[in-house]
Amino acid sequence: MAIRIVLSSHDSAGLGHLRRNLALAHALARGLDEPVSGLLIAGRPEAAEFEAPEGWDWLILPGIERTATGYGARAIDAGLEELTRLRGRIVLSAVRAFAPDLVIVDRHPFGVERELAPALHALRVERPGCRVVLGLRDVLDAPEVVQREWHAVGGVGALRSVLSAIWVYGDPRIHDLVGSGELPEELRHLVAHTGYLATGRHAGHAIEMQAPYVLTTVGGGVDGVELAAAAAAAPMPQGVAHLVVTGPQMPAEDRRRVREAARPGVRVLRRVPDALPLMRRAEAVVSMGGYNTVCELMTTSTPALVVPRAHRRAEQRLRAEALAAAGAVDALREPPTPEAIGRWVAGAAGRRVAREGIDLDGLGVVPRLAAALLAARPQEVLRVAV
């Protein structure tokens, strides 16, 4: 009988959470010795456009989005309390019917407004053999911000009540979540650093580009207009083309701004099937500092200028600074301008970057951690997590 796995992400903005879970699904499908069947729980309809592994399917929840005051419904006419109650009931019904052996929750252990708590507590009572893992990216946020978030979900005690392990998808030599104060010291015994989820990423179809070219990508695009517009207006070296990908979530008026700013010959696309093959062949890449984009970049030898998000969270800035200190990327520490980007491209295009010495094998490590966790007797689970 197949191992049953649930991967859950709340997906309020961008595509980062669901793309990370999708990479994990592919890794688990090919890396475990037994057949795997899984549910990918997400909150954005675009998720179903991504290719899931054989034996996996999507469960798309009613969407949540960020508002000026916090979270709110993206489409349906419902308040946040009603919406999260609905989402929580859907997840509870799904896990009871699907009966998973392993649940991996991305970043937010109880989802939005504790919507996942009923399902996770039900699994603890009704399926005590089910392992529940919290998956965390390499950097979360400024320590004081994250500490408030842990307190809001009930602190260390609430996390211990449901979690079998915490997997950190990064290299502690680059950034250590416990050492930085982003993760409570009392949870260190649950933590396993997997390495970045980089090597072995599932690569899809690549569009045709006449080489040589520079690629600019801003992830989902919801907050990428400043970088995309500045890059589109940046001068390129003679004979070098430029592809700017705005992302499927960039508002239409922002896409128009990027097109209007673009120099003659710059190709502006809303989305591409897969950015990874384009990164591999590019002369240089200009990008924001999202986790998935950075992981893909680090599997290439292409020079990269990372321009982190300047608002809302410190995550991208901290990641860019840590990787720049390790020599893996260049980081722009000022607002992006066409002149600054053009100067960087002029010096970087065509050179290669060696990124040895950084653990990029998280997608190979996760199936081994999962197999050990699933094989362990209940009293051994904590030792597997170390």
XYZ file of N, CA and C in Angstrom, residues 188-336:
447
model
N 15.190 23.074 19.673
C 16.370 22.635 18.917
C 16.401 21.122 18.737
N 15.955 20.371 19.748
C 16.013 18.904 19.663
C 15.115 18.355 18.554
N 14.160 19.142 18.074
C 13.288 18.695 16.985
C 13.854 19.022 15.603
N 14.899 19.844 15.552
C 15.335 20.446 14.293
C 16.327 19.558 13.546
N 16.087 19.423 12.248
C 17.065 18.859 11.314
C 17.218 19.832 10.161
N 18.459 20.261 9.888
C 18.727 21.098 8.717
C 18.920 20.178 7.512
N 18.141 20.414 6.488
C 18.183 19.538 5.314
C 19.191 20.002 4.272
N 19.606 21.259 4.313
C 20.243 21.888 3.163
C 19.170 22.545 2.318
N 19.582 23.448 1.443
C 18.622 24.139 0.571
C 17.943 23.141 -0.374
N 16.668 23.370 -0.650
C 15.913 22.513 -1.582
C 16.261 22.950 -3.001
N 17.461 22.607 -3.426
C 18.008 23.156 -4.667
C 18.316 22.071 -5.687
N 19.355 21.303 -5.451
C 19.769 20.283 -6.413
C 18.655 19.269 -6.630
N 18.376 18.964 -7.900
C 17.347 17.982 -8.215
C 15.965 18.560 -8.388
N 15.853 19.885 -8.488
C 14.528 20.485 -8.722
C 13.966 20.015 -10.060
N 12.690 19.741 -10.063
C 11.991 19.322 -11.272
C 11.958 20.488 -12.257
N 12.578 20.315 -13.417
C 12.648 21.374 -14.424
C 11.616 21.108 -15.520
N 10.832 22.115 -15.811
C 9.809 21.980 -16.834
C 10.269 22.483 -18.192
N 9.304 22.822 -19.014
C 9.562 23.258 -20.388
C 10.189 24.648 -20.403
N 11.161 24.856 -21.289
C 11.811 26.162 -21.435
C 11.355 26.818 -22.733
N 11.134 28.131 -22.667
C 10.813 28.852 -23.891
C 12.100 29.085 -24.686
N 11.955 29.359 -25.950
C 13.114 29.610 -26.796
C 13.587 31.049 -26.625
N 14.884 31.195 -26.393
C 15.494 32.517 -26.312
C 16.771 32.509 -27.154
N 16.940 33.573 -27.918
C 18.150 33.725 -28.717
C 19.275 34.184 -27.787
N 20.296 33.349 -27.627
C 21.424 33.710 -26.758
C 22.301 34.740 -27.461
N 23.037 35.544 -26.700
C 23.056 35.640 -25.245
C 21.934 36.530 -24.723
N 21.538 36.301 -23.476
C 20.454 37.104 -22.895
C 20.634 37.202 -21.379
N 20.014 38.219 -20.797
C 19.907 38.406 -19.354
C 18.463 38.139 -18.968
N 18.258 37.493 -17.841
C 16.924 37.195 -17.334
C 16.655 38.012 -16.077
N 15.503 38.680 -16.036
C 15.014 39.312 -14.810
C 13.730 38.613 -14.402
N 13.660 38.187 -13.145
C 12.473 37.499 -12.658
C 12.132 38.008 -11.268
N 10.836 38.211 -11.005
C 10.390 38.754 -9.716
C 9.392 37.807 -9.052
N 9.575 36.504 -9.256
C 8.713 35.525 -8.609
C 7.276 35.651 -9.073
N 6.332 35.555 -8.123
C 4.922 35.693 -8.473
C 4.580 37.068 -8.998
N 5.347 38.078 -8.577
C 5.178 39.415 -9.130
C 4.287 40.348 -8.352
N 3.688 39.875 -7.265
C 2.720 40.702 -6.559
C 3.348 41.989 -6.027
N 4.642 41.949 -5.690
C 5.304 43.156 -5.189
C 6.622 43.411 -5.925
N 6.673 43.012 -7.194
C 7.921 43.099 -7.938
C 8.003 44.202 -8.967
N 7.053 45.133 -8.984
C 7.007 46.104 -10.075
C 8.215 47.041 -10.060
N 8.681 47.463 -8.892
C 9.805 48.404 -8.846
C 11.049 47.788 -9.475
N 11.351 46.563 -9.117
C 12.516 45.906 -9.690
C 12.318 45.628 -11.174
N 11.143 45.111 -11.556
C 10.907 44.765 -12.958
C 10.986 45.999 -13.851
N 10.424 47.116 -13.401
C 10.451 48.331 -14.214
C 11.863 48.881 -14.328
N 12.602 48.897 -13.227
C 13.984 49.390 -13.273
C 14.842 48.511 -14.161
N 14.679 47.191 -14.066
C 15.470 46.283 -14.889
C 15.120 46.430 -16.364
N 13.819 46.583 -16.667
C 13.400 46.715 -18.062
C 14.004 47.949 -18.718
N 14.281 48.976 -17.912
C 14.852 50.213 -18.435
C 16.380 50.236 -18.393
N 16.984 49.188 -17.851
C 18.439 49.167 -17.687
C 19.142 48.923 -19.018
N 20.282 49.581 -19.258
C 21.050 49.313 -20.475
C 21.710 47.946 -20.411
N 21.695 47.235 -21.533
C 22.328 45.937 -21.648
C 23.590 46.046 -22.501
N 24.561 45.174 -22.304
C 25.738 45.183 -23.180
C 25.345 44.959 -24.641
N 26.175 45.442 -25.544
C 25.900 45.292 -26.978
C 25.707 43.825 -27.333
N 24.607 43.544 -28.033
C 24.356 42.186 -28.505
C 23.722 41.262 -27.489
N 23.397 41.763 -26.292
C 22.792 40.927 -25.250
C 21.307 41.274 -25.133
N 20.445 40.267 -25.294
C 19.005 40.459 -25.171
C 18.600 40.465 -23.697
N 17.358 40.831 -23.455
C 16.874 40.918 -22.079
C 15.439 40.408 -22.021
N 15.211 39.419 -21.143
C 13.873 38.886 -20.887
C 13.466 39.260 -19.473
N 12.320 39.940 -19.345
C 11.780 40.319 -18.044
C 10.482 39.539 -17.836
N 10.429 38.744 -16.768
C 9.237 37.960 -16.447
C 8.571 38.602 -15.238
N 7.370 39.129 -15.431
C 6.714 39.909 -14.383
C 6.020 39.051 -13.335
N 5.721 37.784 -13.648
C 5.018 36.922 -12.707
C 3.521 36.992 -12.892
N 2.829 35.863 -12.669
C 1.398 35.809 -12.957
C 0.539 36.631 -12.009
N 1.088 37.029 -10.860
C 0.280 37.764 -9.893
C 0.527 39.272 -9.920
N 1.362 39.753 -10.838
C 1.555 41.198 -10.934
C 0.283 41.832 -11.500
N -0.246 42.856 -10.838
C -1.462 43.513 -11.347
C -1.259 44.056 -12.758
N -2.347 44.112 -13.535
C -2.266 44.518 -14.938
C -1.675 45.912 -15.096
N -2.032 46.849 -14.191
C -1.495 48.207 -14.311
C 0.012 48.241 -14.056
N 0.493 47.347 -13.189
C 1.938 47.271 -12.952
C 2.657 46.673 -14.158
N 2.034 45.672 -14.799
C 2.647 45.103 -16.009
C 2.746 46.155 -17.104
N 1.719 46.986 -17.221
C 1.778 48.069 -18.209
C 2.931 49.019 -17.902
N 3.132 49.301 -16.641
C 4.244 50.173 -16.260
C 5.583 49.560 -16.666
N 5.733 48.268 -16.493
C 6.982 47.604 -16.880
C 7.181 47.681 -18.385
N 6.127 47.414 -19.140
C 6.244 47.464 -20.605
C 6.567 48.877 -21.077
N 5.957 49.872 -20.446
C 6.228 51.252 -20.846
C 7.660 51.671 -20.514
N 8.228 51.100 -19.466
C 9.588 51.438 -19.067
C 10.637 50.712 -19.910
N 10.226 49.636 -20.585
C 11.194 48.764 -21.249
C 11.885 49.458 -22.421
N 13.170 49.224 -22.521
C 13.924 49.693 -23.677
C 13.510 48.906 -24.919
N 13.745 49.453 -26.098
C 13.436 48.715 -27.332
C 14.151 47.359 -27.349
N 13.410 46.338 -27.736
C 13.984 45.007 -27.832
C 13.871 44.170 -26.577
N 13.503 44.782 -25.442
C 13.317 44.009 -24.214
C 12.024 43.197 -24.331
N 12.108 41.942 -24.023
C 10.939 41.051 -24.093
C 10.328 40.960 -22.703
N 9.070 41.353 -22.563
C 8.369 41.318 -21.278
C 7.276 40.262 -21.357
N 7.351 39.257 -20.478
C 6.350 38.195 -20.435
C 5.729 38.132 -19.049
N 4.469 37.761 -19.019
C 3.770 37.618 -17.741
C 4.279 36.395 -16.994
N 4.500 35.314 -17.687
C 4.981 34.091 -17.046
C 5.695 33.235 -18.056
N 6.491 32.290 -17.588
C 7.136 31.284 -18.421
C 6.843 29.925 -17.809
N 6.897 28.843 -18.591
C 6.612 27.524 -18.023
C 7.532 27.168 -16.861
N 8.821 27.535 -16.973
C 9.782 27.232 -15.920
C 10.969 28.176 -16.076
N 11.330 28.854 -14.991
C 12.452 29.799 -15.054
C 13.800 29.107 -14.954
N 13.851 27.915 -14.362
C 15.143 27.271 -14.114
C 15.955 27.029 -15.384
N 15.385 26.457 -16.450
C 16.187 26.290 -17.665
C 16.686 27.614 -18.230
N 15.897 28.674 -18.088
C 16.325 29.989 -18.552
C 17.493 30.513 -17.723
N 17.450 30.282 -16.408
C 18.560 30.702 -15.544
C 19.856 30.017 -15.953
N 19.768 28.739 -16.264
C 20.977 27.984 -16.586
C 21.680 28.530 -17.823
N 20.915 29.023 -18.794
C 21.502 29.457 -20.067
C 21.761 30.960 -20.120
N 21.309 31.695 -19.100
C 21.426 33.152 -19.136
C 22.866 33.602 -18.921
N 23.163 34.797 -19.415
C 24.449 35.436 -19.137
C 24.488 35.956 -17.704
N 23.347 36.374 -17.195
C 23.226 36.877 -15.830
C 21.747 36.890 -15.471
N 21.462 36.876 -14.168
C 20.081 36.905 -13.672
C 19.940 38.018 -12.657
N 18.856 38.784 -12.782
C 18.466 39.784 -11.790
C 17.162 39.287 -11.165
N 17.102 39.212 -9.850
C 15.912 38.631 -9.228
C 15.662 39.243 -7.868
N 14.466 38.993 -7.347
C 14.180 39.250 -5.948
C 14.802 38.127 -5.119
N 14.598 38.180 -3.807
C 15.285 37.242 -2.932
C 14.421 36.171 -2.339
N 13.354 35.757 -3.061
C 12.506 34.679 -2.561
C 13.240 33.356 -2.490
N 12.783 32.488 -1.596
C 13.483 31.229 -1.333
C 13.629 30.368 -2.576
N 12.538 30.140 -3.292
C 12.591 29.225 -4.426
C 13.467 29.755 -5.554
N 13.365 31.044 -5.828
C 14.194 31.638 -6.867
C 15.667 31.485 -6.527
N 16.026 31.758 -5.276
C 17.421 31.655 -4.853
C 17.903 30.206 -4.933
N 17.061 29.254 -4.533
C 17.448 27.842 -4.633
C 17.736 27.455 -6.080
N 16.884 27.878 -6.990
C 17.103 27.567 -8.400
C 18.392 28.210 -8.896
N 18.627 29.459 -8.514
C 19.850 30.151 -8.935
C 21.094 29.413 -8.468
N 21.057 28.893 -7.248
C 22.254 28.281 -6.686
C 22.606 26.942 -7.319
N 21.694 26.372 -8.105
C 22.036 25.149 -8.841
C 22.732 25.457 -10.154
N 22.873 26.725 -10.486
C 23.530 27.134 -11.727
C 24.863 27.796 -11.393
N 25.626 28.100 -12.431
C 26.850 28.888 -12.263
C 26.657 30.297 -12.818
N 25.409 30.697 -13.022
C 25.076 32.002 -13.593
C 25.211 33.093 -12.537
N 25.887 34.198 -12.823
C 25.954 35.289 -11.844
C 24.570 35.857 -11.576
N 24.337 36.234 -10.326
C 22.998 36.692 -9.934
C 23.093 37.937 -9.076
N 22.250 38.905 -9.390
C 22.063 40.085 -8.557
C 20.718 39.924 -7.859
N 20.746 39.810 -6.546
C 19.525 39.655 -5.763
C 19.144 41.010 -5.179
N 17.910 41.417 -5.485
C 17.379 42.693 -4.997
C 16.235 42.350 -4.048
N 16.495 42.312 -2.751
C 15.474 41.813 -1.819
C 14.300 42.766 -1.670
N 13.166 42.202 -1.320
C 11.984 42.992 -0.983
C 12.346 43.965 0.132
N 11.886 45.192 0.007
C 12.285 46.236 0.953
C 11.239 46.509 2.021
N 10.129 45.768 2.029
C 9.074 46.047 2.991
C 8.472 44.749 3.497
N 7.636 44.860 4.462
C 6.832 43.795 5.065
C 7.651 42.830 5.904
N 8.608 42.127 5.337
C 9.429 41.195 6.096
C 10.907 41.429 5.807
N 11.741 41.105 6.788
C 13.186 41.229 6.610
C 13.786 39.976 5.979
N 12.962 38.973 5.730
C 13.443 37.676 5.249
C 14.361 37.780 4.041
N 13.908 38.449 2.983
C 14.697 38.466 1.750
C 16.010 39.224 1.941
N 15.968 40.300 2.704
C 17.205 41.052 2.955
C 18.215 40.186 3.715
N 17.756 39.491 4.752
C 18.649 38.641 5.534
C 19.228 37.521 4.674
N 18.390 36.932 3.823
C 18.876 35.861 2.939
C 19.905 36.395 1.952
N 19.604 37.524 1.320
C 20.525 38.091 0.342
C 21.859 38.440 0.983
N 21.827 39.023 2.173
C 23.070 39.394 2.844
C 23.883 38.161 3.228
N 23.226 37.115 3.714
C 23.939 35.901 4.105
C 24.586 35.220 2.907
N 23.861 35.134 1.799
C 24.409 34.477 0.611
C 25.468 35.338 -0.060
N 25.310 36.651 -0.006
C 26.343 37.528 -0.545
C 27.628 37.389 0.263
N 27.506 37.268 1.588
C 28.684 37.082 2.431
C 29.402 35.773 2.119
N 28.636 34.778 1.662
C 29.227 33.489 1.283
C 29.757 33.477 -0.148
N 29.561 34.578 -0.878
C 30.040 34.666 -2.255
C 29.161 34.000 -3.283
N 27.923 33.639 -2.895
C 27.047 32.919 -3.824
C 26.300 33.845 -4.766
N 25.997 35.069 -4.313
C 25.257 36.036 -5.125
C 25.824 37.424 -4.839
N 25.430 38.380 -5.671
C 25.623 39.789 -5.352
C 24.286 40.334 -4.855
N 24.330 41.259 -3.908
C 23.101 41.832 -3.356
C 23.100 43.333 -3.576
N 21.960 43.855 -4.014
C 21.783 45.301 -4.157
C 21.156 45.821 -2.879
N 21.869 46.668 -2.178
C 21.421 47.144 -0.866
C 20.800 48.533 -0.933
N 20.331 48.923 -2.110
C 19.698 50.222 -2.310
C 18.513 50.028 -3.239
N 17.597 50.975 -3.317
C 16.463 50.819 -4.239
C 16.964 50.603 -5.667
N 16.332 49.710 -6.421
C 16.823 49.400 -7.772
C 16.611 50.564 -8.736
